[in-house]
Backbone as numpy.savetxt, mean C-alpha at the origin, in Angstrom:
# Nx Ny Nz CAx CAy CAz Cx Cy Cz
-11.25 15.07 -21.42 -10.58 14.33 -20.10 -10.42 13.33 -19.80
-9.61 12.77 -19.15 -9.58 11.35 -18.37 -8.73 11.26 -17.08
-9.50 10.24 -16.43 -9.26 10.51 -15.11 -8.68 9.13 -14.58
-6.96 8.90 -14.07 -6.61 7.51 -14.15 -6.37 7.33 -12.49
-7.20 7.69 -11.28 -6.58 7.67 -10.27 -7.15 6.18 -9.85
-6.59 5.55 -8.60 -7.22 4.36 -8.34 -7.63 4.57 -7.01
-8.47 4.10 -6.41 -9.34 4.23 -5.18 -8.52 2.68 -4.56
-8.05 3.22 -3.13 -7.54 2.13 -2.26 -8.59 1.43 -1.07
-9.90 2.20 -1.29 -10.73 1.57 -1.08 -11.49 0.35 -1.92
-11.71 0.26 -2.85 -11.76 -0.62 -4.03 -10.98 -1.17 -4.48
-9.88 -0.90 -4.62 -8.68 -1.96 -5.29 -7.88 -2.25 -4.24
-7.17 -3.86 -4.28 -6.77 -4.48 -3.66 -5.09 -3.93 -3.80
-4.06 -3.44 -2.66 -3.06 -2.72 -2.97 -1.88 -3.76 -2.90
-2.09 -5.25 -3.15 -1.19 -5.88 -2.67 -0.31 -5.71 -4.05
1.25 -5.54 -3.65 2.06 -5.44 -5.01 1.95 -4.17 -5.75
1.41 -3.03 -4.80 1.19 -1.90 -5.86 2.89 -1.31 -5.65
2.92 -0.72 -6.68 4.37 0.00 -7.38 3.99 1.22 -6.18
5.44 2.10 -6.34 5.78 3.22 -5.85 6.59 4.08 -6.60
6.69 5.53 -6.17 7.62 6.44 -6.99 8.45 7.27 -6.03
9.68 7.17 -6.54 10.84 7.72 -5.68 11.02 9.41 -6.14
10.99 9.71 -5.33 11.09 11.50 -5.62 12.15 12.01 -6.32
12.16 12.22 -7.89 12.98 12.64 -8.45 13.91 13.62 -7.76
14.05 14.48 -7.25 14.99 14.98 -6.50 15.67 14.53 -5.08
15.34 13.09 -5.01 15.84 12.90 -3.59 16.82 12.28 -3.95
18.03 13.02 -2.97 19.37 12.34 -2.93 19.49 10.95 -2.90
20.99 10.39 -3.62 20.67 9.18 -4.02 21.17 8.86 -2.73
21.83 9.17 -1.60 22.32 8.18 -0.17 20.74 8.22 0.31
19.69 8.94 -0.15 18.69 8.54 0.70 17.60 7.45 -0.07
17.92 6.93 -1.10 17.22 6.31 -1.72 16.83 4.64 -1.45
17.58 4.38 -0.81 17.72 3.00 -0.63 17.05 2.87 0.73
17.25 3.66 1.69 16.08 3.78 2.98 14.61 4.33 2.57
14.69 5.25 1.87 13.05 5.55 1.45 12.49 4.44 0.76
13.02 3.44 -0.18 12.60 2.15 -0.83 12.16 1.11 0.30
13.02 1.13 1.23 13.02 -0.09 2.39 11.62 0.51 2.90
11.59 1.96 3.54 10.63 1.97 4.33 9.18 2.14 3.68
8.84 2.14 2.15 7.88 2.03 1.52 7.10 0.21 1.30
8.80 -0.42 0.75 8.18 -1.77 1.06 7.61 -2.41 2.51
8.28 -1.18 3.71 7.79 -2.30 4.84 6.35 -1.55 5.00
5.66 -0.52 4.62 4.41 -0.16 4.24 3.84 -1.17 3.31
4.19 -1.64 2.44 3.36 -2.34 1.27 3.34 -3.75 2.01
4.60 -4.13 2.62 4.47 -5.67 3.34 3.46 -5.38 4.63
3.40 -4.62 5.59 2.28 -4.26 6.24 0.93 -4.31 6.14
0.36 -3.72 5.09 -0.81 -3.98 4.35 -1.08 -4.77 4.03
-0.38 -5.75 3.43 -0.73 -7.21 3.04 -0.59 -8.46 4.40
-0.06 -8.07 5.03 -0.15 -8.80 6.15 -1.17 -8.45 7.01
-1.71 -7.14 7.32 -3.05 -6.78 7.91 -4.22 -7.11 7.36
-4.54 -7.16 5.67 -5.47 -7.50 4.91 -5.56 -8.99 5.15
-4.36 -10.05 5.25 -4.11 -11.49 5.23 -4.76 -11.99 6.52
-4.52 -11.02 7.62 -5.36 -11.46 9.13 -6.57 -10.80 8.99
-6.92 -9.68 8.44 -8.65 -9.51 8.29 -9.49 -10.70 8.06
-8.82 -11.07 7.03 -9.64 -11.81 6.64 -9.45 -13.40 6.84
-8.46 -13.94 7.46 -8.56 -15.11 8.31 -8.92 -14.80 9.53
-9.67 -13.84 9.86 -10.93 -13.38 11.27 -12.11 -13.59 10.70
-12.46 -13.72 9.33 -13.81 -13.89 8.58 -14.19 -12.51 8.36
-13.73 -11.56 8.30 -14.23 -10.38 7.73 -14.27 -10.28 6.03
-15.26 -9.08 5.92 -15.30 -9.17 4.55 -13.94 -8.66 3.77
-13.58 -8.71 2.25 -12.48 -8.26 1.43 -12.74 -7.22 1.43
-13.91 -6.48 1.23 -14.66 -5.18 1.44 -13.59 -3.98 2.57
-14.31 -5.00 3.83 -13.65 -4.57 5.07 -11.97 -4.45 5.26
-11.57 -5.48 4.58 -10.02 -5.78 4.94 -9.32 -4.48 4.04
-9.80 -4.20 2.71 -9.62 -3.12 2.26 -9.39 -1.70 2.82
-10.72 -1.68 3.35 -10.81 -0.89 3.73 -10.34 -0.13 4.89
-9.60 -1.43 6.06 -8.99 -0.92 7.03 -7.58 -0.88 7.14
-6.98 -1.67 5.73 -6.00 -2.06 5.87 -5.24 -0.68 4.99
-6.13 -0.07 4.48 -5.60 1.25 3.52 -4.70 2.35 4.34
-5.57 2.42 5.76 -4.65 3.18 6.23 -3.32 2.89 6.91
-2.83 1.49 6.54 -1.60 1.44 6.67 -0.40 2.17 5.62
-1.32 2.75 4.34 -0.50 3.05 3.00 -0.01 4.27 3.33
1.52 4.68 2.81 1.79 5.83 3.03 1.10 7.11 2.37
């Protein structure tokens, strides 16, 4: 058996990919992708903010992961 899951607690998720549901209607795909990208941008912004305030990278990852979908 093989386990390939990534932990958002221990991995920096800047630039993380995402999967568009295969059965999502075409008319909704652009909006879906836009919203997911906003989550990822907010994650990166908050992570950078926490680091700039002098907190540890492990704390920044821990707190920023709550912004991910």
